[in-house]
Tab-separated table of C-alpha atoms in Angstrom:
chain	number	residue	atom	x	y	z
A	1	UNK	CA	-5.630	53.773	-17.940
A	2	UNK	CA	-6.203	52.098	-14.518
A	3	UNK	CA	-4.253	48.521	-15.127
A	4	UNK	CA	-5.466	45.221	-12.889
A	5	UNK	CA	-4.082	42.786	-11.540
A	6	UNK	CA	-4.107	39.253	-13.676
A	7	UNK	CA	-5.289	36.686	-10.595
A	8	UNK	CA	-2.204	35.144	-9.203
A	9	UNK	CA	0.831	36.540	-11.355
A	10	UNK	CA	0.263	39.721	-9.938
A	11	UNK	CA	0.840	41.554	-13.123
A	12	UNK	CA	-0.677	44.801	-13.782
A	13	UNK	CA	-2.650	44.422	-17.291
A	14	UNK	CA	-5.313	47.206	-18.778
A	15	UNK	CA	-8.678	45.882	-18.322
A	16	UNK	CA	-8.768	46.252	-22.289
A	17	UNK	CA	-7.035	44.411	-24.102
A	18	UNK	CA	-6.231	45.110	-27.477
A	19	UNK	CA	-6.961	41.981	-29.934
A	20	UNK	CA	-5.678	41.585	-33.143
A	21	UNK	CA	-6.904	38.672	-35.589
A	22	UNK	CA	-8.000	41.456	-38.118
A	23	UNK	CA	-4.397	42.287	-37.985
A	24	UNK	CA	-3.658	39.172	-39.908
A	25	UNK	CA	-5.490	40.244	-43.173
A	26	UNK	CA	-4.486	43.063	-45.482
A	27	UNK	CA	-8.114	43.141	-47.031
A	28	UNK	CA	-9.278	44.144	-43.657
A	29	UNK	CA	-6.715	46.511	-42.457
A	30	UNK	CA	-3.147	47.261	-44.231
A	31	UNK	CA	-0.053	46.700	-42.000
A	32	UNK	CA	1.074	50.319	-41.967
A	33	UNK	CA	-2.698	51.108	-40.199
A	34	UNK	CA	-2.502	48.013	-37.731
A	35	UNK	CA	1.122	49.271	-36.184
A	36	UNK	CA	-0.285	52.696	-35.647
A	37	UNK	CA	-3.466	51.310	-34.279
A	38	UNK	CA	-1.198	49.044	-31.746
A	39	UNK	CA	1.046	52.007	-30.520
A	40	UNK	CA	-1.922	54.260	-30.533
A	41	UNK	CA	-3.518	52.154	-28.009
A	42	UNK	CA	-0.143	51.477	-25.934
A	43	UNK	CA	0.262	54.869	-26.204
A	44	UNK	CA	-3.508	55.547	-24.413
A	45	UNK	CA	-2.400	53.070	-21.811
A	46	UNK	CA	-3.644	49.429	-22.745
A	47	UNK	CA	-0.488	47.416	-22.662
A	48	UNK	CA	-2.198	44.091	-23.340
A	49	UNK	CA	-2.103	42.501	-26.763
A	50	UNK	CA	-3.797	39.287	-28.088
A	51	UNK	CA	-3.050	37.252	-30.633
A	52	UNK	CA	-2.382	33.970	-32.079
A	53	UNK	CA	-0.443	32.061	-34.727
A	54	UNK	CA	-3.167	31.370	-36.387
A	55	UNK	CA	-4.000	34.959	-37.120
A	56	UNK	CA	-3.251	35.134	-40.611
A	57	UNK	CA	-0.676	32.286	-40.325
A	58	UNK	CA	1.555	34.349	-38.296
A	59	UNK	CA	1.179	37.689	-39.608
A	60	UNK	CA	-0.764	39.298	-37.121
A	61	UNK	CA	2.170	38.692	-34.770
A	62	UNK	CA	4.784	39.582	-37.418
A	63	UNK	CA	2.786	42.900	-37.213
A	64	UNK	CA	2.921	43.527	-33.446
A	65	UNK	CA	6.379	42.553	-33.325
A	66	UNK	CA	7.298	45.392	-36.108
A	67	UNK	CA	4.650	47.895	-33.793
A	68	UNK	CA	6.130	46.973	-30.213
A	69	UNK	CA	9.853	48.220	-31.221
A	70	UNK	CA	8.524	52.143	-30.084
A	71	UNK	CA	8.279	51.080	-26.781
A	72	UNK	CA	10.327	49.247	-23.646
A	73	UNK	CA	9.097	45.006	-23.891
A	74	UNK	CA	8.263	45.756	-20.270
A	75	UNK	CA	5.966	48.148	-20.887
A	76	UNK	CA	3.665	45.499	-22.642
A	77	UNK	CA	1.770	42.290	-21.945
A	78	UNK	CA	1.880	39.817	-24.931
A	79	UNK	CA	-0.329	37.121	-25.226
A	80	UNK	CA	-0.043	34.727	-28.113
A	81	UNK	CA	-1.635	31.275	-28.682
A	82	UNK	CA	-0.692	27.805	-29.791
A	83	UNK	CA	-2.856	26.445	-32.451
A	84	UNK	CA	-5.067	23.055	-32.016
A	85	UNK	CA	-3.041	21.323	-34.393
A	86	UNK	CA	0.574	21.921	-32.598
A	87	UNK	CA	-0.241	20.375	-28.934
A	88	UNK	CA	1.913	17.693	-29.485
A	89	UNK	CA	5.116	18.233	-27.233
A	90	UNK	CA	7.572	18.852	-29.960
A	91	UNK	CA	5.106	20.925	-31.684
A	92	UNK	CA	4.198	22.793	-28.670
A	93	UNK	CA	7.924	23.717	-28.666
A	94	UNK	CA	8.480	24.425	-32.686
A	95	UNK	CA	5.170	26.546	-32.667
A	96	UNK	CA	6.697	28.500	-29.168
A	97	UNK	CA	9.700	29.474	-31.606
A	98	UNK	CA	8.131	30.896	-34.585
A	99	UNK	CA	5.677	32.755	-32.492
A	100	UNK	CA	9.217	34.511	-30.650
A	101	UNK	CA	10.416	35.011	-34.171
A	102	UNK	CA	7.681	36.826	-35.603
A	103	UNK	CA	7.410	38.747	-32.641
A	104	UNK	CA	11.345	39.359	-32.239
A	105	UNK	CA	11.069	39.011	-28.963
A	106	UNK	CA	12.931	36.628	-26.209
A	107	UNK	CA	9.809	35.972	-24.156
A	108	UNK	CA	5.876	35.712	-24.581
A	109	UNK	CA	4.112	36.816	-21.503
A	110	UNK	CA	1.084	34.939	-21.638
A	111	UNK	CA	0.940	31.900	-23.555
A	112	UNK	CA	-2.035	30.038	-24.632
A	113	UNK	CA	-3.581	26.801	-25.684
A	114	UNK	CA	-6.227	28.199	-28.472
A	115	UNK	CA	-8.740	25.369	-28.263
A	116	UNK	CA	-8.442	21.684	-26.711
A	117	UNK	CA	-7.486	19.018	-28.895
A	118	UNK	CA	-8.926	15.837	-27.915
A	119	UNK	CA	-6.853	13.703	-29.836
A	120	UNK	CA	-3.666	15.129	-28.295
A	121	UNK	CA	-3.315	14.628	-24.094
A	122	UNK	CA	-3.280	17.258	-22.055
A	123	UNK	CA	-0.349	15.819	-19.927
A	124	UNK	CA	1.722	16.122	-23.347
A	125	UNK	CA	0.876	19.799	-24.192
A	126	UNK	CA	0.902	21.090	-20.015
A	127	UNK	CA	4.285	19.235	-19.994
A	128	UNK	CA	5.746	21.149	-22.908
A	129	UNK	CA	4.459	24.626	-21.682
A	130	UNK	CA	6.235	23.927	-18.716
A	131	UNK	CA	9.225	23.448	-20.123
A	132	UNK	CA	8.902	26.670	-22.264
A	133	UNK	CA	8.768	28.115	-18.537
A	134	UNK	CA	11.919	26.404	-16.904
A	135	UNK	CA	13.880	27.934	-20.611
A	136	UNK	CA	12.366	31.524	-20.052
A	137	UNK	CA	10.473	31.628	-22.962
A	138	UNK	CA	7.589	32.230	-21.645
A	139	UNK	CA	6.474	33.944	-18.562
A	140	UNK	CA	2.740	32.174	-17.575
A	141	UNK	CA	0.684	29.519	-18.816
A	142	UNK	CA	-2.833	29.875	-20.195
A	143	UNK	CA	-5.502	28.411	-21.709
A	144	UNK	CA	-8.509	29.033	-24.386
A	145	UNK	CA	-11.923	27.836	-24.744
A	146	UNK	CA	-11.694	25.047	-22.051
A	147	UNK	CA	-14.191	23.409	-20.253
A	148	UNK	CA	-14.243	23.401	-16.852
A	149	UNK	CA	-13.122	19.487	-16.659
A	150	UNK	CA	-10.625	20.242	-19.036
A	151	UNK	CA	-9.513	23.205	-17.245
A	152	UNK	CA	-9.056	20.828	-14.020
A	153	UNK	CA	-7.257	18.339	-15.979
A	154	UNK	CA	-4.965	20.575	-17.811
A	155	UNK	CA	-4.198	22.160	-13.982
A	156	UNK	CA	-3.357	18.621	-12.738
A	157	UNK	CA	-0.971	17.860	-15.151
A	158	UNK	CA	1.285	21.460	-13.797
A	159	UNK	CA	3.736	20.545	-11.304
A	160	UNK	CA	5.606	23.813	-10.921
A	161	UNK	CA	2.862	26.654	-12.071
A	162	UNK	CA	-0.465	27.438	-12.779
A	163	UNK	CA	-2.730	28.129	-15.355
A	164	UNK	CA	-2.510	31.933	-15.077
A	165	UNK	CA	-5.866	32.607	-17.324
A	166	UNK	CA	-9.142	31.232	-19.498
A	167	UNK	CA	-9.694	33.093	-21.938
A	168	UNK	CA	-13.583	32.501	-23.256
A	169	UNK	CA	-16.212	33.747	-25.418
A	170	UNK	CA	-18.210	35.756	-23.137
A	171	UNK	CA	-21.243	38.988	-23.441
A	172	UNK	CA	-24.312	40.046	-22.383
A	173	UNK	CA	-26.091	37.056	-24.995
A	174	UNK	CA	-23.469	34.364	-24.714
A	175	UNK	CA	-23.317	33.403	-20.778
A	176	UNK	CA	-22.966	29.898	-20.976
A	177	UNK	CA	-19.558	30.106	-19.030
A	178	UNK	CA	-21.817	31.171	-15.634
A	179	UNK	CA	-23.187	27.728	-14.844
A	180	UNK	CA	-19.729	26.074	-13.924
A	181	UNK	CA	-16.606	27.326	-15.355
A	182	UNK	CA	-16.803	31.072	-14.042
A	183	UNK	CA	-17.786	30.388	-10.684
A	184	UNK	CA	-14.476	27.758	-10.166
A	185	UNK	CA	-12.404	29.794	-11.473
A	186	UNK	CA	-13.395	33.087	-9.663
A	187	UNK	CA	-12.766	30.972	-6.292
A	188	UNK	CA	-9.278	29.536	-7.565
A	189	UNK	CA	-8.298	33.280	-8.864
A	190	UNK	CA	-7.999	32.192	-12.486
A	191	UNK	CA	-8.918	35.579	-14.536
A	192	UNK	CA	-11.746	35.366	-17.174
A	193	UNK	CA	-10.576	36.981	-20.458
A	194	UNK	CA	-13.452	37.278	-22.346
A	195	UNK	CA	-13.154	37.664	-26.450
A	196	UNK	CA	-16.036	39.152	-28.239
A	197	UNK	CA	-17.445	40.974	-25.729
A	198	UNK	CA	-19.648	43.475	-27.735
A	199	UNK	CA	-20.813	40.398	-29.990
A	200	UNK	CA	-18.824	41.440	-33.252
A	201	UNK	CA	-20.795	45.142	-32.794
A	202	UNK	CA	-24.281	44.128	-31.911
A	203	UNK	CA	-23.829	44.968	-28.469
């Protein structure tokens, strides 16, 4: 599979990536099925993986973790999430461990802020993602769900990097992200990853 280059970082990703919240629930899909799912797709040449620690409190990335092993760590792009309710700094940094435990791995690639918490400043969570940077924990900084003002703010608060992606709910019926947030980030070079993009199967 062609890959493309993620804006800025100048990584080569597949244009698919493979997500994995069902991953997180046995009733949906056993664990045995999900790891051959995830190498059968690394396999076919997407080497992008979503998740979060919020899919099925963790096990969706216990699950990749376990899957990943058949292949070199270089040979694929992990992107995991912070939940809403760990953007404090010291919970930015506790919820940055557990996700490299389950996924018994030294680095995430792509790290990202699920959804905004406006109780929480964005100084304090950008501040503690940087950090995670200077220790080599993770590779790039990204971001979920945000608006484009919090986008901007989130940005000012990065002294040495940049967010490296958005990613945003985004198909052929939900488009909202065209009036302001799309546009500013296709001139700054900030990649679009868009999550339900065939509208759960009606598209």
């Amino acid at each position: 599979m062609e890959k493309k280059v993620l804006g800025w970082t100048e990584e080569k990703i597949s244009p698919l990536i493979l997500g994995s919240w069902q991953f997180g629930t046995p009733s949906i899909i056993g664990k045995s099925d999900a790891i051959n799912v995830i190498r059968k797709a690394v396999e076919l040449g997407i080497n992008a993986i979503d998740t979060a620690e919020s899919y099925g409190n963790g096990t969706s990335e216990s699950v990749i973790g376990e899957a990943i092993k058949a292949f070199k760590r270089e040979d694929v792009f992990i992107i995991t999430k912070v939940s809403i309710d760990h953007l404090r700094y010291e919970d930015v940094l506790r919820a940055a461990e557990a996700s490299l435990k389950r996924l018994d791995t030294t680095y995430i690639d792509l790290y990202l802020v699920h959804w905004p918490n406006h109780y929480v400043p964005i100084r304090e969570t950008a501040k503690a993602m940087e950090r995670l940077i200077n220790e080599g924990k993770i590779r790039y900084v990204g971001l979920s769900n945000f608006s484009l003002p919090l986008l901007r703010e989130f940005r000012e608060h990065l002294s040495k990097t940049d967010v490296a992606a958005n990613e945003l709910h985004y198909n052929l019926l939900f488009r909202d992200i065209e009036k302001e947030v799309l546009p500013y980030m296709i001139r700054e070079n900030i990649p679009t990853l868009a999550y339900d993009s065939l509208g759960l199967g009606y598209l």
